[in-house]
Amino acid sequence: MDQIREHDLPPNPAKKTDPRSRKYAAKYGGDSWELDALDPAVLEDLLESAILKHLDVDAYMAVVRQEEEDRKRLEGIATGA
């Protein structure tokens, strides 16, 4: 809800025909918000920040480097180089 206030997102009434709407309304109220209401750059920043909180960047980069080495090695095998 903080992001809704921070980015001044317009509410979208919850669909009463959705079987989940009663439970949602009890928890959050009668409005909902769409992800695409956020500017794509803002959404990208939010996602990147959330992912980086849980990502071991050093381990990730080690895997990326290993994959690149493996790709080059396999390419060499495939081309006979």
mmCIF file of N, CA and C in Angstrom:
data_model
loop_
_atom_site.group_PDB
_atom_site.id
_atom_site.type_symbol
_atom_site.label_atom_id
_atom_site.label_comp_id
_atom_site.label_asym_id
_atom_site.label_seq_id
_atom_site.Cartn_x
_atom_site.Cartn_y
_atom_site.Cartn_z
ATOM 1 N N MET A 1 0.811 -1.188 0.000
ATOM 2 C CA MET A 1 0.000 0.000 0.000
ATOM 3 C C MET A 1 0.862 1.261 0.000
ATOM 4 N N ASP A 2 2.073 1.153 0.545
ATOM 5 C CA ASP A 2 2.969 2.314 0.531
ATOM 6 C C ASP A 2 3.262 2.750 -0.899
ATOM 7 N N GLN A 3 3.478 1.783 -1.787
ATOM 8 C CA GLN A 3 3.784 2.115 -3.184
ATOM 9 C C GLN A 3 2.587 2.775 -3.861
ATOM 10 N N ILE A 4 1.398 2.393 -3.478
ATOM 11 C CA ILE A 4 0.191 2.999 -4.051
ATOM 12 C C ILE A 4 0.155 4.484 -3.704
ATOM 13 N N ARG A 5 0.412 4.782 -2.433
ATOM 14 C CA ARG A 5 0.427 6.185 -2.002
ATOM 15 C C ARG A 5 1.625 6.924 -2.599
ATOM 16 N N GLU A 6 2.793 6.289 -2.567
ATOM 17 C CA GLU A 6 4.013 6.936 -3.064
ATOM 18 C C GLU A 6 3.897 7.339 -4.529
ATOM 19 N N HIS A 7 3.285 6.484 -5.340
ATOM 20 C CA HIS A 7 3.202 6.732 -6.781
ATOM 21 C C HIS A 7 1.840 7.283 -7.204
ATOM 22 N N ASP A 8 0.978 7.551 -6.211
ATOM 23 C CA ASP A 8 -0.338 8.149 -6.465
ATOM 24 C C ASP A 8 -1.097 7.394 -7.564
ATOM 25 N N LEU A 9 -1.184 6.068 -7.383
ATOM 26 C CA LEU A 9 -1.836 5.229 -8.390
ATOM 27 C C LEU A 9 -3.354 5.340 -8.293
ATOM 28 N N PRO A 10 -4.034 5.381 -9.438
ATOM 29 C CA PRO A 10 -5.497 5.467 -9.413
ATOM 30 C C PRO A 10 -6.100 4.113 -9.034
ATOM 31 N N PRO A 11 -7.127 4.121 -8.190
ATOM 32 C CA PRO A 11 -7.752 2.849 -7.820
ATOM 33 C C PRO A 11 -8.561 2.270 -8.974
ATOM 34 N N ASN A 12 -8.713 0.981 -8.926
ATOM 35 C CA ASN A 12 -9.502 0.236 -9.893
ATOM 36 C C ASN A 12 -10.462 -0.607 -9.054
ATOM 37 N N PRO A 13 -11.769 -0.363 -9.110
ATOM 38 C CA PRO A 13 -12.680 -1.121 -8.250
ATOM 39 C C PRO A 13 -12.497 -2.630 -8.428
ATOM 40 N N ALA A 14 -12.475 -3.337 -7.305
ATOM 41 C CA ALA A 14 -12.353 -4.793 -7.357
ATOM 42 C C ALA A 14 -13.571 -5.364 -8.078
ATOM 43 N N LYS A 15 -13.351 -6.398 -8.854
ATOM 44 C CA LYS A 15 -14.439 -7.022 -9.615
ATOM 45 C C LYS A 15 -15.255 -7.925 -8.692
ATOM 46 N N LYS A 16 -16.492 -7.556 -8.477
ATOM 47 C CA LYS A 16 -17.340 -8.328 -7.575
ATOM 48 C C LYS A 16 -17.656 -9.721 -8.122
ATOM 49 N N THR A 17 -17.480 -9.922 -9.418
ATOM 50 C CA THR A 17 -17.745 -11.236 -10.005
ATOM 51 C C THR A 17 -16.591 -12.205 -9.761
ATOM 52 N N ASP A 18 -15.444 -11.695 -9.354
ATOM 53 C CA ASP A 18 -14.291 -12.553 -9.066
ATOM 54 C C ASP A 18 -14.530 -13.249 -7.725
ATOM 55 N N PRO A 19 -14.441 -14.575 -7.691
ATOM 56 C CA PRO A 19 -14.710 -15.289 -6.437
ATOM 57 C C PRO A 19 -13.742 -14.911 -5.308
ATOM 58 N N ARG A 20 -12.612 -14.333 -5.639
ATOM 59 C CA ARG A 20 -11.637 -13.938 -4.618
ATOM 60 C C ARG A 20 -11.912 -12.543 -4.059
ATOM 61 N N SER A 21 -12.873 -11.826 -4.652
ATOM 62 C CA SER A 21 -13.073 -10.416 -4.301
ATOM 63 C C SER A 21 -13.503 -10.208 -2.849
ATOM 64 N N ARG A 22 -14.320 -11.077 -2.311
ATOM 65 C CA ARG A 22 -14.787 -10.901 -0.930
ATOM 66 C C ARG A 22 -13.610 -10.959 0.050
ATOM 67 N N LYS A 23 -12.750 -11.947 -0.137
ATOM 68 C CA LYS A 23 -11.582 -12.093 0.741
ATOM 69 C C LYS A 23 -10.626 -10.904 0.558
ATOM 70 N N TYR A 24 -10.434 -10.496 -0.685
ATOM 71 C CA TYR A 24 -9.564 -9.353 -0.980
ATOM 72 C C TYR A 24 -10.119 -8.087 -0.329
ATOM 73 N N ALA A 25 -11.418 -7.848 -0.495
ATOM 74 C CA ALA A 25 -12.048 -6.644 0.051
ATOM 75 C C ALA A 25 -11.959 -6.620 1.576
ATOM 76 N N ALA A 26 -12.088 -7.776 2.209
ATOM 77 C CA ALA A 26 -11.987 -7.836 3.666
ATOM 78 C C ALA A 26 -10.587 -7.439 4.132
ATOM 79 N N LYS A 27 -9.595 -7.785 3.344
ATOM 80 C CA LYS A 27 -8.206 -7.503 3.734
ATOM 81 C C LYS A 27 -7.748 -6.112 3.306
ATOM 82 N N TYR A 28 -8.111 -5.685 2.082
ATOM 83 C CA TYR A 28 -7.554 -4.454 1.510
ATOM 84 C C TYR A 28 -8.586 -3.367 1.216
ATOM 85 N N GLY A 29 -9.850 -3.689 1.258
ATOM 86 C CA GLY A 29 -10.877 -2.721 0.880
ATOM 87 C C GLY A 29 -11.395 -3.020 -0.516
ATOM 88 N N GLY A 30 -12.268 -2.156 -1.020
ATOM 89 C CA GLY A 30 -12.945 -2.422 -2.286
ATOM 90 C C GLY A 30 -12.180 -2.057 -3.540
ATOM 91 N N ASP A 31 -11.023 -1.452 -3.399
ATOM 92 C CA ASP A 31 -10.244 -1.065 -4.578
ATOM 93 C C ASP A 31 -9.069 -2.008 -4.793
ATOM 94 N N SER A 32 -8.621 -2.051 -6.038
ATOM 95 C CA SER A 32 -7.411 -2.799 -6.388
ATOM 96 C C SER A 32 -6.582 -1.911 -7.310
ATOM 97 N N TRP A 33 -5.373 -2.342 -7.593
ATOM 98 C CA TRP A 33 -4.481 -1.555 -8.447
ATOM 99 C C TRP A 33 -3.757 -2.503 -9.382
ATOM 100 N N GLU A 34 -3.528 -2.041 -10.591
ATOM 101 C CA GLU A 34 -2.866 -2.842 -11.613
ATOM 102 C C GLU A 34 -1.377 -2.508 -11.654
ATOM 103 N N LEU A 35 -0.546 -3.532 -11.860
ATOM 104 C CA LEU A 35 0.892 -3.295 -12.007
ATOM 105 C C LEU A 35 1.186 -2.344 -13.152
ATOM 106 N N ASP A 36 0.421 -2.452 -14.226
ATOM 107 C CA ASP A 36 0.709 -1.609 -15.388
ATOM 108 C C ASP A 36 0.315 -0.150 -15.165
ATOM 109 N N ALA A 37 -0.222 0.178 -13.977
ATOM 110 C CA ALA A 37 -0.469 1.581 -13.651
ATOM 111 C C ALA A 37 0.836 2.298 -13.319
ATOM 112 N N LEU A 38 1.870 1.520 -13.016
ATOM 113 C CA LEU A 38 3.188 2.098 -12.748
ATOM 114 C C LEU A 38 3.923 2.361 -14.049
ATOM 115 N N ASP A 39 4.696 3.425 -14.061
ATOM 116 C CA ASP A 39 5.578 3.690 -15.189
ATOM 117 C C ASP A 39 6.534 2.502 -15.320
ATOM 118 N N PRO A 40 6.791 1.997 -16.523
ATOM 119 C CA PRO A 40 7.661 0.829 -16.688
ATOM 120 C C PRO A 40 9.034 0.987 -16.028
ATOM 121 N N ALA A 41 9.610 2.173 -16.059
ATOM 122 C CA ALA A 41 10.926 2.383 -15.434
ATOM 123 C C ALA A 41 10.831 2.235 -13.915
ATOM 124 N N VAL A 42 9.737 2.705 -13.334
ATOM 125 C CA VAL A 42 9.532 2.575 -11.891
ATOM 126 C C VAL A 42 9.352 1.106 -11.532
ATOM 127 N N LEU A 43 8.551 0.400 -12.305
ATOM 128 C CA LEU A 43 8.327 -1.021 -12.063
ATOM 129 C C LEU A 43 9.642 -1.788 -12.159
ATOM 130 N N GLU A 44 10.448 -1.474 -13.159
ATOM 131 C CA GLU A 44 11.748 -2.127 -13.316
ATOM 132 C C GLU A 44 12.628 -1.874 -12.092
ATOM 133 N N ASP A 45 12.663 -0.643 -11.607
ATOM 134 C CA ASP A 45 13.467 -0.313 -10.422
ATOM 135 C C ASP A 45 12.980 -1.068 -9.186
ATOM 136 N N LEU A 46 11.664 -1.143 -9.003
ATOM 137 C CA LEU A 46 11.111 -1.866 -7.858
ATOM 138 C C LEU A 46 11.470 -3.348 -7.909
ATOM 139 N N LEU A 47 11.338 -3.937 -9.093
ATOM 140 C CA LEU A 47 11.663 -5.356 -9.244
ATOM 141 C C LEU A 47 13.146 -5.614 -9.018
ATOM 142 N N GLU A 48 13.990 -4.781 -9.622
ATOM 143 C CA GLU A 48 15.435 -4.962 -9.467
ATOM 144 C C GLU A 48 15.843 -4.857 -7.999
ATOM 145 N N SER A 49 15.305 -3.884 -7.308
ATOM 146 C CA SER A 49 15.620 -3.695 -5.896
ATOM 147 C C SER A 49 15.197 -4.911 -5.069
ATOM 148 N N ALA A 50 13.995 -5.421 -5.331
ATOM 149 C CA ALA A 50 13.496 -6.582 -4.593
ATOM 150 C C ALA A 50 14.331 -7.822 -4.880
ATOM 151 N N ILE A 51 14.733 -8.013 -6.127
ATOM 152 C CA ILE A 51 15.533 -9.181 -6.500
ATOM 153 C C ILE A 51 16.916 -9.102 -5.878
ATOM 154 N N LEU A 52 17.541 -7.930 -5.940
ATOM 155 C CA LEU A 52 18.905 -7.781 -5.430
ATOM 156 C C LEU A 52 18.993 -7.998 -3.923
ATOM 157 N N LYS A 53 17.888 -7.816 -3.205
ATOM 158 C CA LYS A 53 17.881 -8.091 -1.765
ATOM 159 C C LYS A 53 18.129 -9.568 -1.478
ATOM 160 N N HIS A 54 17.795 -10.428 -2.442
ATOM 161 C CA HIS A 54 17.865 -11.870 -2.229
ATOM 162 C C HIS A 54 18.918 -12.557 -3.096
ATOM 163 N N LEU A 55 19.637 -11.798 -3.894
ATOM 164 C CA LEU A 55 20.572 -12.371 -4.855
ATOM 165 C C LEU A 55 22.003 -12.223 -4.363
ATOM 166 N N ASP A 56 22.734 -13.319 -4.367
ATOM 167 C CA ASP A 56 24.169 -13.272 -4.093
ATOM 168 C C ASP A 56 24.833 -12.908 -5.416
ATOM 169 N N VAL A 57 25.152 -11.635 -5.591
ATOM 170 C CA VAL A 57 25.649 -11.125 -6.869
ATOM 171 C C VAL A 57 26.959 -11.796 -7.259
ATOM 172 N N ASP A 58 27.857 -12.030 -6.296
ATOM 173 C CA ASP A 58 29.133 -12.680 -6.612
ATOM 174 C C ASP A 58 28.916 -14.093 -7.147
ATOM 175 N N ALA A 59 28.029 -14.846 -6.498
ATOM 176 C CA ALA A 59 27.741 -16.206 -6.962
ATOM 177 C C ALA A 59 27.074 -16.169 -8.333
ATOM 178 N N TYR A 60 26.157 -15.228 -8.529
ATOM 179 C CA TYR A 60 25.483 -15.092 -9.821
ATOM 180 C C TYR A 60 26.490 -14.794 -10.930
ATOM 181 N N MET A 61 27.390 -13.854 -10.678
ATOM 182 C CA MET A 61 28.381 -13.488 -11.693
ATOM 183 C C MET A 61 29.331 -14.648 -11.974
ATOM 184 N N ALA A 62 29.649 -15.455 -10.972
ATOM 185 C CA ALA A 62 30.488 -16.635 -11.189
ATOM 186 C C ALA A 62 29.792 -17.604 -12.139
ATOM 187 N N VAL A 63 28.500 -17.782 -11.969
ATOM 188 C CA VAL A 63 27.733 -18.661 -12.858
ATOM 189 C C VAL A 63 27.695 -18.081 -14.269
ATOM 190 N N VAL A 64 27.497 -16.782 -14.396
ATOM 191 C CA VAL A 64 27.472 -16.135 -15.712
ATOM 192 C C VAL A 64 28.811 -16.333 -16.421
ATOM 193 N N ARG A 65 29.908 -16.136 -15.690
ATOM 194 C CA ARG A 65 31.242 -16.332 -16.296
ATOM 195 C C ARG A 65 31.440 -17.781 -16.730
ATOM 196 N N GLN A 66 31.021 -18.720 -15.888
ATOM 197 C CA GLN A 66 31.166 -20.136 -16.225
ATOM 198 C C GLN A 66 30.336 -20.487 -17.454
ATOM 199 N N GLU A 67 29.135 -19.965 -17.535
ATOM 200 C CA GLU A 67 28.294 -20.222 -18.709
ATOM 201 C C GLU A 67 28.942 -19.677 -19.977
ATOM 202 N N GLU A 68 29.550 -18.517 -19.897
ATOM 203 C CA GLU A 68 30.217 -17.929 -21.065
ATOM 204 C C GLU A 68 31.414 -18.785 -21.483
ATOM 205 N N GLU A 69 32.192 -19.252 -20.507
ATOM 206 C CA GLU A 69 33.314 -20.144 -20.827
ATOM 207 C C GLU A 69 32.806 -21.428 -21.474
ATOM 208 N N ASP A 70 31.754 -22.003 -20.924
ATOM 209 C CA ASP A 70 31.177 -23.230 -21.477
ATOM 210 C C ASP A 70 30.655 -23.001 -22.893
ATOM 211 N N ARG A 71 29.998 -21.857 -23.114
ATOM 212 C CA ARG A 71 29.473 -21.544 -24.444
ATOM 213 C C ARG A 71 30.600 -21.459 -25.461
ATOM 214 N N LYS A 72 31.676 -20.781 -25.098
ATOM 215 C CA LYS A 72 32.816 -20.652 -26.012
ATOM 216 C C LYS A 72 33.442 -22.015 -26.287
ATOM 217 N N ARG A 73 33.562 -22.829 -25.252
ATOM 218 C CA ARG A 73 34.148 -24.161 -25.429
ATOM 219 C C ARG A 73 33.278 -25.010 -26.359
ATOM 220 N N LEU A 74 31.976 -24.996 -26.150
ATOM 221 C CA LEU A 74 31.074 -25.771 -27.000
ATOM 222 C C LEU A 74 31.052 -25.235 -28.431
ATOM 223 N N GLU A 75 31.134 -23.918 -28.565
ATOM 224 C CA GLU A 75 31.190 -23.325 -29.899
ATOM 225 C C GLU A 75 32.453 -23.784 -30.626
ATOM 226 N N GLY A 76 33.564 -23.846 -29.897
ATOM 227 C CA GLY A 76 34.816 -24.328 -30.479
ATOM 228 C C GLY A 76 34.709 -25.779 -30.914
ATOM 229 N N ILE A 77 34.064 -26.593 -30.110
ATOM 230 C CA ILE A 77 33.872 -28.003 -30.464
ATOM 231 C C ILE A 77 32.997 -28.110 -31.709
ATOM 232 N N ALA A 78 31.924 -27.325 -31.746
ATOM 233 C CA ALA A 78 30.981 -27.390 -32.863
ATOM 234 C C ALA A 78 31.602 -26.931 -34.176
ATOM 235 N N THR A 79 32.496 -25.959 -34.109
ATOM 236 C CA THR A 79 33.109 -25.430 -35.336
ATOM 237 C C THR A 79 34.447 -26.077 -35.642
ATOM 238 N N GLY A 80 34.896 -26.950 -34.751
ATOM 239 C CA GLY A 80 36.178 -27.620 -34.973
ATOM 240 C C GLY A 80 37.371 -26.724 -34.696
ATOM 241 N N ALA A 81 37.170 -25.633 -34.009
ATOM 242 C CA ALA A 81 38.273 -24.702 -33.715
ATOM 243 C C ALA A 81 39.083 -25.161 -32.528
#
